[in-house]
Amino acid sequence: MDALRFEFATATRIVFGPGVLAEAGPAVREMGTHALVVTGSNLSRAAPVLRLLEEQGVHATVLRTEGEPTTESVRAGCEIAREAGCEVVVGIGGGSALDTAKAIAGLLTNEGPLERYLEVVGPGLPLARPAAPLVAIPTTAGTGSEVTRNAVIIVPEHRVKVSMRSPYLLPRLALVDPELTLSCPPETTAACGLDALTQLLEAFVSTRANPLTDGFCREGLALAAGSLYRAWAYGQDLGAREGMALASLLSGLALANAGLGAVHGLAAALGGMFRAPHGAVCARLLAPVMRENIRTLLSESTEHPALARYREVAELLTGRPGATAEEGVRWVEELVEALAIPRLGTYGVSPRDLDALVQRASAASSTRANPARLSAAQLRAILEQSL
């Protein structure tokens, strides 16, 4: 057995549970008196935080984000924060709002253009200084961005999604309040929840998995299996919402320290070229990638350790001891259909786009941790099955 070596890093402080949003005001006040509050298109989501900040005498400059962060929106947000004299950044919303907040917090304290810190399109230089104090408050259960060390940003001129990555981007405080997800519509609940499920599954079979992340993944997969459909079908079920909020948090803890796989490599390529919801894309790709990975691993060795992990995933998802890896794949397929996830063609993806998508996915950082080495032909077949 090879010597075990791994690293684990996360947000400085994590507070989880119904009602913990109330802690936002005092916590932010300890970090500064002027906050940039980054939120999504629905400004009402930020209203409770703004009230809490006002009660603590913290002035707030609100930045509303539309869709996923782009290089342009991050640069503009950073300029707004600088001109306003913001000392602390608060992100409240889905993964896009949180990633925007993380990127702005990093840029506020570091010199030079955004591009110098981006992977793929830039040199991906490390941040030289700690980011501005950051509080992350998710209102969806999916990305786990509140505990990850990267911000995913679209570069429109290159039609790619890339990461700004640094331990300095880990939030000072992550407040995960399941009550904030009660208002999520069914389609958002489904897409975000399946993103969390994908992250847990990919981190569990990743070549970089370790004993700490394994525990998060096992717990998270069981939670998602028991909570996702209920949260989608019965949106006011706080128990289901709590289960998915915790599963999402665990997925972020896992992926930040174990990596992901081919699903996210393909999803990153698709997200750069098409306006498609990340979670829905991951959901459509998950079962085909699982099946192709299992087939490839079996061709190498029936004793490959990742195969045992896929069998364990099947047991966790189905709740049946002894479930086969293929039964796990079918469970995912049935859930994706039950939650009415659109196929990739819905977002304009066509066969003529597949070669470019495969090329970009092959170079994606997530693909490197995939448990099986998939050929270009296999990646193309996965995309064809998902159209």
CSV table of C-alpha atoms in Angstrom, one decimal:
chain,number,residue,atom,x,y,z
A,1,MET,CA,0.0,0.0,0.0
A,2,ASP,CA,1.3,3.4,-0.9
A,3,ALA,CA,2.0,5.9,1.9
A,4,LEU,CA,-1.1,8.0,2.7
A,5,ARG,CA,-0.8,11.8,2.2
A,6,PHE,CA,-3.5,14.3,1.8
A,7,GLU,CA,-4.4,17.9,2.6
A,8,PHE,CA,-7.7,19.3,4.0
A,9,ALA,CA,-8.7,23.0,4.1
A,10,THR,CA,-12.1,24.7,4.5
A,11,ALA,CA,-13.8,27.8,5.7
A,12,THR,CA,-12.5,29.2,8.9
A,13,ARG,CA,-15.9,28.8,10.6
A,14,ILE,CA,-19.0,26.9,9.5
A,15,VAL,CA,-22.4,27.4,11.2
A,16,PHE,CA,-25.3,25.1,10.1
A,17,GLY,CA,-28.9,24.9,11.1
A,18,PRO,CA,-32.3,26.5,10.8
A,19,GLY,CA,-32.3,30.1,11.9
A,20,VAL,CA,-28.5,30.6,11.9
A,21,LEU,CA,-28.9,33.5,9.5
A,22,ALA,CA,-29.5,35.6,12.7
A,23,GLU,CA,-25.8,35.4,13.4
A,24,ALA,CA,-24.9,37.3,10.2
A,25,GLY,CA,-25.2,40.8,11.6
A,26,PRO,CA,-22.9,40.5,14.6
A,27,ALA,CA,-20.4,38.4,12.7
A,28,VAL,CA,-20.1,40.9,9.8
A,29,ARG,CA,-19.8,43.8,12.3
A,30,GLU,CA,-16.7,42.1,13.8
A,31,MET,CA,-15.1,42.2,10.3
A,32,GLY,CA,-15.9,45.7,9.2
A,33,THR,CA,-18.5,48.6,9.1
A,34,HIS,CA,-19.1,48.7,5.3
A,35,ALA,CA,-20.1,45.5,3.5
A,36,LEU,CA,-20.5,44.7,-0.2
A,37,VAL,CA,-23.5,42.5,-0.3
A,38,VAL,CA,-23.5,40.3,-3.4
A,39,THR,CA,-26.8,38.7,-4.3
A,40,GLY,CA,-28.6,37.2,-7.3
A,41,SER,CA,-31.3,38.5,-9.5
A,42,ASN,CA,-33.9,38.2,-6.7
A,43,LEU,CA,-33.1,41.1,-4.4
A,44,SER,CA,-35.6,39.9,-1.8
A,45,ARG,CA,-33.2,37.1,-0.9
A,46,ALA,CA,-30.8,39.7,0.5
A,47,ALA,CA,-33.5,41.7,2.5
A,48,PRO,CA,-33.1,39.7,5.7
A,49,VAL,CA,-29.3,40.2,5.7
A,50,LEU,CA,-29.6,43.9,4.9
A,51,ARG,CA,-31.9,44.3,8.0
A,52,LEU,CA,-29.5,42.4,10.2
A,53,LEU,CA,-26.5,44.5,9.0
A,54,GLU,CA,-28.5,47.7,9.6
A,55,GLU,CA,-29.3,46.6,13.1
A,56,GLN,CA,-25.6,46.3,13.8
A,57,GLY,CA,-24.7,49.7,12.2
A,58,VAL,CA,-23.0,48.1,9.2
A,59,HIS,CA,-23.5,50.1,6.0
A,60,ALA,CA,-24.2,47.9,2.9
A,61,THR,CA,-23.6,48.4,-0.8
A,62,VAL,CA,-25.7,45.9,-2.7
A,63,LEU,CA,-24.4,44.3,-5.9
A,64,ARG,CA,-27.0,42.4,-7.9
A,65,THR,CA,-25.6,39.6,-10.1
A,66,GLU,CA,-27.3,38.2,-13.2
A,67,GLY,CA,-26.4,34.7,-14.0
A,68,GLU,CA,-23.0,33.1,-13.5
A,69,PRO,CA,-20.0,35.4,-12.9
A,70,THR,CA,-18.0,36.6,-15.9
A,71,THR,CA,-14.7,38.4,-16.1
A,72,GLU,CA,-16.6,41.6,-16.8
A,73,SER,CA,-19.0,41.3,-13.9
A,74,VAL,CA,-16.3,40.5,-11.4
A,75,ARG,CA,-14.1,43.4,-12.5
A,76,ALA,CA,-17.1,45.8,-12.3
A,77,GLY,CA,-18.1,44.5,-8.9
A,78,CYS,CA,-14.6,44.9,-7.6
A,79,GLU,CA,-14.6,48.5,-8.8
A,80,ILE,CA,-17.9,49.2,-7.1
A,81,ALA,CA,-16.5,47.8,-3.8
A,82,ARG,CA,-13.3,49.8,-4.0
A,83,GLU,CA,-15.1,53.1,-4.8
A,84,ALA,CA,-17.5,52.5,-1.9
A,85,GLY,CA,-14.7,51.6,0.5
A,86,CYS,CA,-16.1,48.2,1.4
A,87,GLU,CA,-14.1,46.3,4.1
A,88,VAL,CA,-16.0,43.0,4.0
A,89,VAL,CA,-17.8,41.0,1.4
A,90,VAL,CA,-21.1,39.1,2.0
A,91,GLY,CA,-22.3,36.7,-0.6
A,92,ILE,CA,-25.9,35.5,-0.3
A,93,GLY,CA,-27.6,33.4,-3.0
A,94,GLY,CA,-26.8,30.4,-5.2
A,95,GLY,CA,-23.3,29.3,-6.3
A,96,SER,CA,-23.1,32.2,-8.9
A,97,ALA,CA,-23.5,34.9,-6.2
A,98,LEU,CA,-21.1,33.2,-3.9
A,99,ASP,CA,-18.4,32.7,-6.6
A,100,THR,CA,-18.8,36.4,-7.6
A,101,ALA,CA,-18.4,37.4,-3.9
A,102,LYS,CA,-15.3,35.2,-3.5
A,103,ALA,CA,-13.6,36.5,-6.7
A,104,ILE,CA,-14.3,40.1,-5.7
A,105,ALA,CA,-13.0,39.5,-2.1
A,106,GLY,CA,-9.8,38.1,-3.6
A,107,LEU,CA,-9.3,41.0,-6.1
A,108,LEU,CA,-9.9,43.7,-3.5
A,109,THR,CA,-6.6,42.9,-1.7
A,110,ASN,CA,-4.5,41.8,-4.6
A,111,GLU,CA,-2.8,43.8,-7.3
A,112,GLY,CA,-3.1,43.4,-11.0
A,113,PRO,CA,-5.8,42.4,-13.5
A,114,LEU,CA,-8.2,39.5,-12.8
A,115,GLU,CA,-6.7,37.5,-15.7
A,116,ARG,CA,-3.4,37.0,-14.0
A,117,TYR,CA,-5.1,34.8,-11.4
A,118,LEU,CA,-7.2,32.7,-13.8
A,119,GLU,CA,-6.4,29.2,-15.0
A,120,VAL,CA,-6.3,28.2,-18.7
A,121,VAL,CA,-6.7,31.7,-20.1
A,122,GLY,CA,-4.1,33.2,-17.8
A,123,PRO,CA,-1.1,32.1,-15.8
A,124,GLY,CA,-3.2,31.1,-12.8
A,125,LEU,CA,-0.9,32.9,-10.3
A,126,PRO,CA,-1.5,32.4,-6.6
A,127,LEU,CA,-3.0,35.3,-4.6
A,128,ALA,CA,-0.2,37.1,-2.8
A,129,ARG,CA,-2.4,38.4,0.0
A,130,PRO,CA,-5.4,37.1,2.0
A,131,ALA,CA,-8.8,38.1,0.5
A,132,ALA,CA,-11.0,40.6,2.1
A,133,PRO,CA,-13.1,39.1,4.9
A,134,LEU,CA,-15.9,37.1,3.4
A,135,VAL,CA,-19.1,35.7,4.7
A,136,ALA,CA,-20.9,33.1,2.5
A,137,ILE,CA,-24.6,32.4,2.9
A,138,PRO,CA,-26.1,29.9,0.4
A,139,THR,CA,-29.8,30.1,-0.4
A,140,THR,CA,-29.8,27.0,-2.6
A,141,ALA,CA,-28.6,23.4,-1.8
A,142,GLY,CA,-26.2,22.4,-4.5
A,143,THR,CA,-22.8,23.9,-5.1
A,144,GLY,CA,-21.2,23.9,-1.7
A,145,SER,CA,-19.4,27.0,-2.8
A,146,GLU,CA,-19.5,28.4,0.7
A,147,VAL,CA,-16.6,26.0,1.7
A,148,THR,CA,-14.6,25.8,-1.6
A,149,ARG,CA,-11.4,27.5,-2.4
A,150,ASN,CA,-12.2,28.5,-6.0
A,151,ALA,CA,-14.5,30.8,-7.9
A,152,VAL,CA,-15.7,29.6,-11.3
A,153,ILE,CA,-15.8,32.5,-13.9
A,154,ILE,CA,-16.9,32.6,-17.5
A,155,VAL,CA,-14.5,34.2,-20.0
A,156,PRO,CA,-16.9,35.3,-22.8
A,157,GLU,CA,-14.3,36.1,-25.4
A,158,HIS,CA,-12.9,32.5,-25.1
A,159,ARG,CA,-16.2,30.8,-24.4
A,160,VAL,CA,-14.7,29.0,-21.5
A,161,LYS,CA,-15.3,28.6,-17.8
A,162,VAL,CA,-12.2,28.8,-15.7
A,163,SER,CA,-11.3,29.0,-12.0
A,164,MET,CA,-9.7,31.6,-9.8
A,165,ARG,CA,-8.2,29.3,-7.2
A,166,SER,CA,-6.6,30.0,-3.8
A,167,PRO,CA,-6.8,28.9,-0.2
A,168,TYR,CA,-7.3,32.6,0.5
A,169,LEU,CA,-10.7,32.4,-1.2
A,170,LEU,CA,-12.1,30.2,1.6
A,171,PRO,CA,-14.7,32.3,3.4
A,172,ARG,CA,-14.1,33.6,6.9
A,173,LEU,CA,-17.6,32.4,7.8
A,174,ALA,CA,-20.1,30.0,6.1
A,175,LEU,CA,-23.7,30.4,7.4
A,176,VAL,CA,-25.8,27.5,6.1
A,177,ASP,CA,-29.4,28.0,7.1
A,178,PRO,CA,-31.8,25.4,5.5
A,179,GLU,CA,-34.8,27.8,6.0
A,180,LEU,CA,-33.3,30.0,3.2
A,181,THR,CA,-33.9,27.2,0.7
A,182,LEU,CA,-37.6,26.7,1.4
A,183,SER,CA,-38.5,29.2,-1.4
A,184,CYS,CA,-36.5,27.5,-4.1
A,185,PRO,CA,-38.7,26.5,-7.0
A,186,PRO,CA,-38.8,22.8,-8.0
A,187,GLU,CA,-36.6,23.2,-11.1
A,188,THR,CA,-33.9,25.0,-9.0
A,189,THR,CA,-34.2,22.4,-6.2
A,190,ALA,CA,-33.7,19.6,-8.7
A,191,ALA,CA,-30.8,21.0,-10.6
A,192,CYS,CA,-28.9,22.2,-7.5
A,193,GLY,CA,-29.6,19.0,-5.7
A,194,LEU,CA,-28.3,16.8,-8.5
A,195,ASP,CA,-25.2,19.0,-8.6
A,196,ALA,CA,-24.6,18.2,-5.0
A,197,LEU,CA,-25.2,14.5,-5.6
A,198,THR,CA,-22.8,14.6,-8.6
A,199,GLN,CA,-20.1,16.3,-6.5
A,200,LEU,CA,-20.4,13.8,-3.7
A,201,LEU,CA,-20.3,10.9,-6.1
A,202,GLU,CA,-17.4,12.2,-8.1
A,203,ALA,CA,-15.3,13.1,-5.0
A,204,PHE,CA,-15.9,9.6,-3.6
A,205,VAL,CA,-14.5,7.8,-6.7
A,206,SER,CA,-11.9,10.5,-7.4
A,207,THR,CA,-8.2,9.5,-7.6
A,208,ARG,CA,-7.6,12.1,-4.9
A,209,ALA,CA,-10.2,10.8,-2.4
A,210,ASN,CA,-9.0,10.5,1.2
A,211,PRO,CA,-10.3,9.2,4.5
A,212,LEU,CA,-11.8,12.6,5.5
A,213,THR,CA,-13.6,13.3,2.3
A,214,ASP,CA,-14.8,9.7,2.1
A,215,GLY,CA,-16.7,10.2,5.3
A,216,PHE,CA,-18.3,13.4,4.0
A,217,CYS,CA,-19.3,11.6,0.8
A,218,ARG,CA,-20.8,8.6,2.5
A,219,GLU,CA,-22.9,10.8,4.7
A,220,GLY,CA,-23.9,13.2,1.9
A,221,LEU,CA,-24.9,10.5,-0.6
A,222,ALA,CA,-27.2,8.9,1.9
A,223,LEU,CA,-28.7,12.3,2.8
A,224,ALA,CA,-29.2,13.2,-0.8
A,225,ALA,CA,-30.8,9.8,-1.6
A,226,GLY,CA,-33.3,10.3,1.1
A,227,SER,CA,-34.0,14.0,0.8
A,228,LEU,CA,-33.7,15.2,-2.8
A,229,TYR,CA,-37.0,13.9,-4.2
A,230,ARG,CA,-38.9,15.0,-1.1
A,231,ALA,CA,-37.4,18.5,-1.3
A,232,TRP,CA,-38.4,18.7,-5.0
A,233,ALA,CA,-42.0,17.4,-4.5
A,234,TYR,CA,-42.7,19.0,-1.1
A,235,GLY,CA,-40.8,22.3,-1.0
A,236,GLN,CA,-42.0,23.2,2.5
A,237,ASP,CA,-40.6,20.0,4.0
A,238,LEU,CA,-38.0,21.5,6.3
A,239,GLY,CA,-36.5,18.1,7.1
A,240,ALA,CA,-35.9,17.4,3.4
A,241,ARG,CA,-34.5,20.9,2.9
A,242,GLU,CA,-32.2,20.4,5.9
A,243,GLY,CA,-31.0,17.1,4.5
A,244,MET,CA,-30.2,18.7,1.2
A,245,ALA,CA,-28.5,21.7,2.7
A,246,LEU,CA,-26.2,19.4,4.7
A,247,ALA,CA,-25.6,17.2,1.6
A,248,SER,CA,-24.6,20.3,-0.4
A,249,LEU,CA,-22.3,21.5,2.4
A,250,LEU,CA,-20.7,18.0,2.6
A,251,SER,CA,-20.2,18.0,-1.2
A,252,GLY,CA,-18.3,21.3,-1.0
A,253,LEU,CA,-16.1,20.0,1.7
A,254,ALA,CA,-15.4,16.9,-0.3
A,255,LEU,CA,-14.8,18.4,-3.7
A,256,ALA,CA,-12.5,21.1,-2.4
A,257,ASN,CA,-10.2,18.5,-1.0
A,258,ALA,CA,-10.6,15.4,-3.3
A,259,GLY,CA,-11.4,16.9,-6.7
A,260,LEU,CA,-14.1,15.8,-9.1
A,261,GLY,CA,-14.2,13.9,-12.4
A,262,ALA,CA,-15.3,13.7,-16.0
A,263,VAL,CA,-18.9,15.0,-15.4
A,264,HIS,CA,-17.5,18.3,-14.2
A,265,GLY,CA,-14.9,18.4,-16.9
A,266,LEU,CA,-17.6,18.1,-19.5
A,267,ALA,CA,-19.9,20.5,-17.6
A,268,ALA,CA,-17.2,23.1,-17.5
A,269,ALA,CA,-16.8,22.9,-21.3
A,270,LEU,CA,-20.5,23.1,-21.8
A,271,GLY,CA,-20.9,26.0,-19.4
A,272,GLY,CA,-18.4,28.1,-21.3
A,273,MET,CA,-20.1,27.5,-24.7
A,274,PHE,CA,-23.8,27.5,-23.8
A,275,ARG,CA,-26.1,29.3,-21.4
A,276,ALA,CA,-27.1,26.1,-19.6
A,277,PRO,CA,-27.7,25.5,-15.9
A,278,HIS,CA,-24.7,23.8,-14.4
A,279,GLY,CA,-26.6,21.5,-12.1
A,280,ALA,CA,-28.9,20.3,-14.9
A,281,VAL,CA,-26.0,19.7,-17.2
A,282,CYS,CA,-24.2,17.6,-14.5
A,283,ALA,CA,-27.4,15.7,-13.9
A,284,ARG,CA,-27.7,14.7,-17.6
A,285,LEU,CA,-24.1,13.6,-17.8
A,286,LEU,CA,-23.8,11.7,-14.5
A,287,ALA,CA,-25.3,8.3,-15.4
A,288,PRO,CA,-23.5,8.1,-18.8
A,289,VAL,CA,-20.2,9.0,-17.2
A,290,MET,CA,-20.8,6.4,-14.4
A,291,ARG,CA,-21.5,3.7,-16.9
A,292,GLU,CA,-18.5,4.5,-19.1
A,293,ASN,CA,-16.2,4.7,-16.1
A,294,ILE,CA,-17.4,1.3,-14.8
A,295,ARG,CA,-17.1,-0.3,-18.2
A,296,THR,CA,-13.5,1.0,-18.6
A,297,LEU,CA,-12.5,0.0,-15.1
A,298,LEU,CA,-13.8,-3.5,-15.6
A,299,SER,CA,-11.7,-3.8,-18.8
A,300,GLU,CA,-8.6,-3.0,-16.7
A,301,SER,CA,-9.3,-5.2,-13.7
A,302,THR,CA,-12.4,-6.6,-12.0
A,303,GLU,CA,-10.6,-5.9,-8.8
A,304,HIS,CA,-10.0,-2.2,-9.5
A,305,PRO,CA,-10.6,-0.3,-6.2
A,306,ALA,CA,-12.9,2.2,-7.8
A,307,LEU,CA,-15.3,-0.5,-8.7
A,308,ALA,CA,-15.8,-1.3,-5.1
A,309,ARG,CA,-16.6,2.4,-4.5
A,310,TYR,CA,-19.2,2.4,-7.3
A,311,ARG,CA,-20.8,-0.6,-5.6
A,312,GLU,CA,-20.9,1.2,-2.3
A,313,VAL,CA,-22.4,4.2,-4.0
A,314,ALA,CA,-25.2,1.9,-5.3
A,315,GLU,CA,-25.9,0.6,-1.8
A,316,LEU,CA,-26.0,4.2,-0.4
A,317,LEU,CA,-28.3,5.4,-3.1
A,318,THR,CA,-30.7,2.4,-3.3
A,319,GLY,CA,-30.6,1.6,0.4
A,320,ARG,CA,-30.1,-2.1,-0.6
A,321,PRO,CA,-27.0,-4.0,0.7
A,322,GLY,CA,-25.3,-5.8,-2.2
A,323,ALA,CA,-26.6,-3.5,-4.9
A,324,THR,CA,-24.5,-3.6,-8.0
A,325,ALA,CA,-22.8,-0.7,-9.7
A,326,GLU,CA,-25.2,-0.9,-12.6
A,327,GLU,CA,-28.1,-0.6,-10.2
A,328,GLY,CA,-26.6,2.6,-8.9
A,329,VAL,CA,-26.4,3.9,-12.5
A,330,ARG,CA,-30.1,3.0,-13.1
A,331,TRP,CA,-31.1,4.7,-9.8
A,332,VAL,CA,-29.5,7.9,-11.0
A,333,GLU,CA,-31.2,7.6,-14.5
A,334,GLU,CA,-34.6,7.2,-12.9
A,335,LEU,CA,-34.1,10.1,-10.5
A,336,VAL,CA,-33.0,12.4,-13.4
A,337,GLU,CA,-36.1,11.5,-15.3
A,338,ALA,CA,-38.4,11.8,-12.3
A,339,LEU,CA,-37.1,15.3,-11.7
A,340,ALA,CA,-37.7,16.3,-15.3
A,341,ILE,CA,-34.2,17.4,-16.1
A,342,PRO,CA,-33.9,18.6,-19.7
A,343,ARG,CA,-31.6,17.0,-22.2
A,344,LEU,CA,-28.6,19.0,-23.4
A,345,GLY,CA,-30.2,19.7,-26.8
A,346,THR,CA,-32.6,21.9,-25.0
A,347,TYR,CA,-29.8,24.4,-24.5
A,348,GLY,CA,-28.7,24.4,-28.1
A,349,VAL,CA,-26.1,21.7,-28.0
A,350,SER,CA,-25.9,19.9,-31.3
A,351,PRO,CA,-23.7,17.1,-32.8
A,352,ARG,CA,-21.5,19.7,-34.6
A,353,ASP,CA,-20.4,21.1,-31.2
A,354,LEU,CA,-19.2,17.8,-29.8
A,355,ASP,CA,-15.6,17.8,-31.0
A,356,ALA,CA,-14.9,21.2,-29.5
A,357,LEU,CA,-16.5,20.1,-26.2
A,358,VAL,CA,-14.5,17.0,-26.0
A,359,GLN,CA,-11.3,18.9,-26.7
A,360,ARG,CA,-12.0,21.3,-23.9
A,361,ALA,CA,-13.2,18.7,-21.5
A,362,SER,CA,-10.1,16.6,-22.0
A,363,ALA,CA,-8.0,19.6,-20.8
A,364,ALA,CA,-10.2,20.5,-17.8
A,365,SER,CA,-8.7,20.2,-14.4
A,366,SER,CA,-11.7,18.2,-13.1
A,367,THR,CA,-11.2,15.4,-15.6
A,368,ARG,CA,-7.7,14.7,-14.3
A,369,ALA,CA,-9.1,13.2,-11.1
A,370,ASN,CA,-11.6,10.9,-12.9
A,371,PRO,CA,-11.1,7.2,-11.8
A,372,ALA,CA,-10.8,6.0,-15.4
A,373,ARG,CA,-8.9,7.4,-18.3
A,374,LEU,CA,-11.6,8.1,-20.9
A,375,SER,CA,-10.8,8.5,-24.6
A,376,ALA,CA,-12.0,11.3,-26.8
A,377,ALA,CA,-14.4,8.8,-28.4
A,378,GLN,CA,-15.8,7.8,-25.0
A,379,LEU,CA,-16.3,11.5,-24.0
A,380,ARG,CA,-18.1,12.1,-27.3
A,381,ALA,CA,-20.3,9.1,-26.8
A,382,ILE,CA,-21.3,10.4,-23.3
A,383,LEU,CA,-22.3,13.7,-24.9
A,384,GLU,CA,-24.3,12.0,-27.6
A,385,GLN,CA,-26.3,10.0,-25.1
A,386,SER,CA,-27.1,13.2,-23.2
A,387,LEU,CA,-28.3,15.3,-26.2
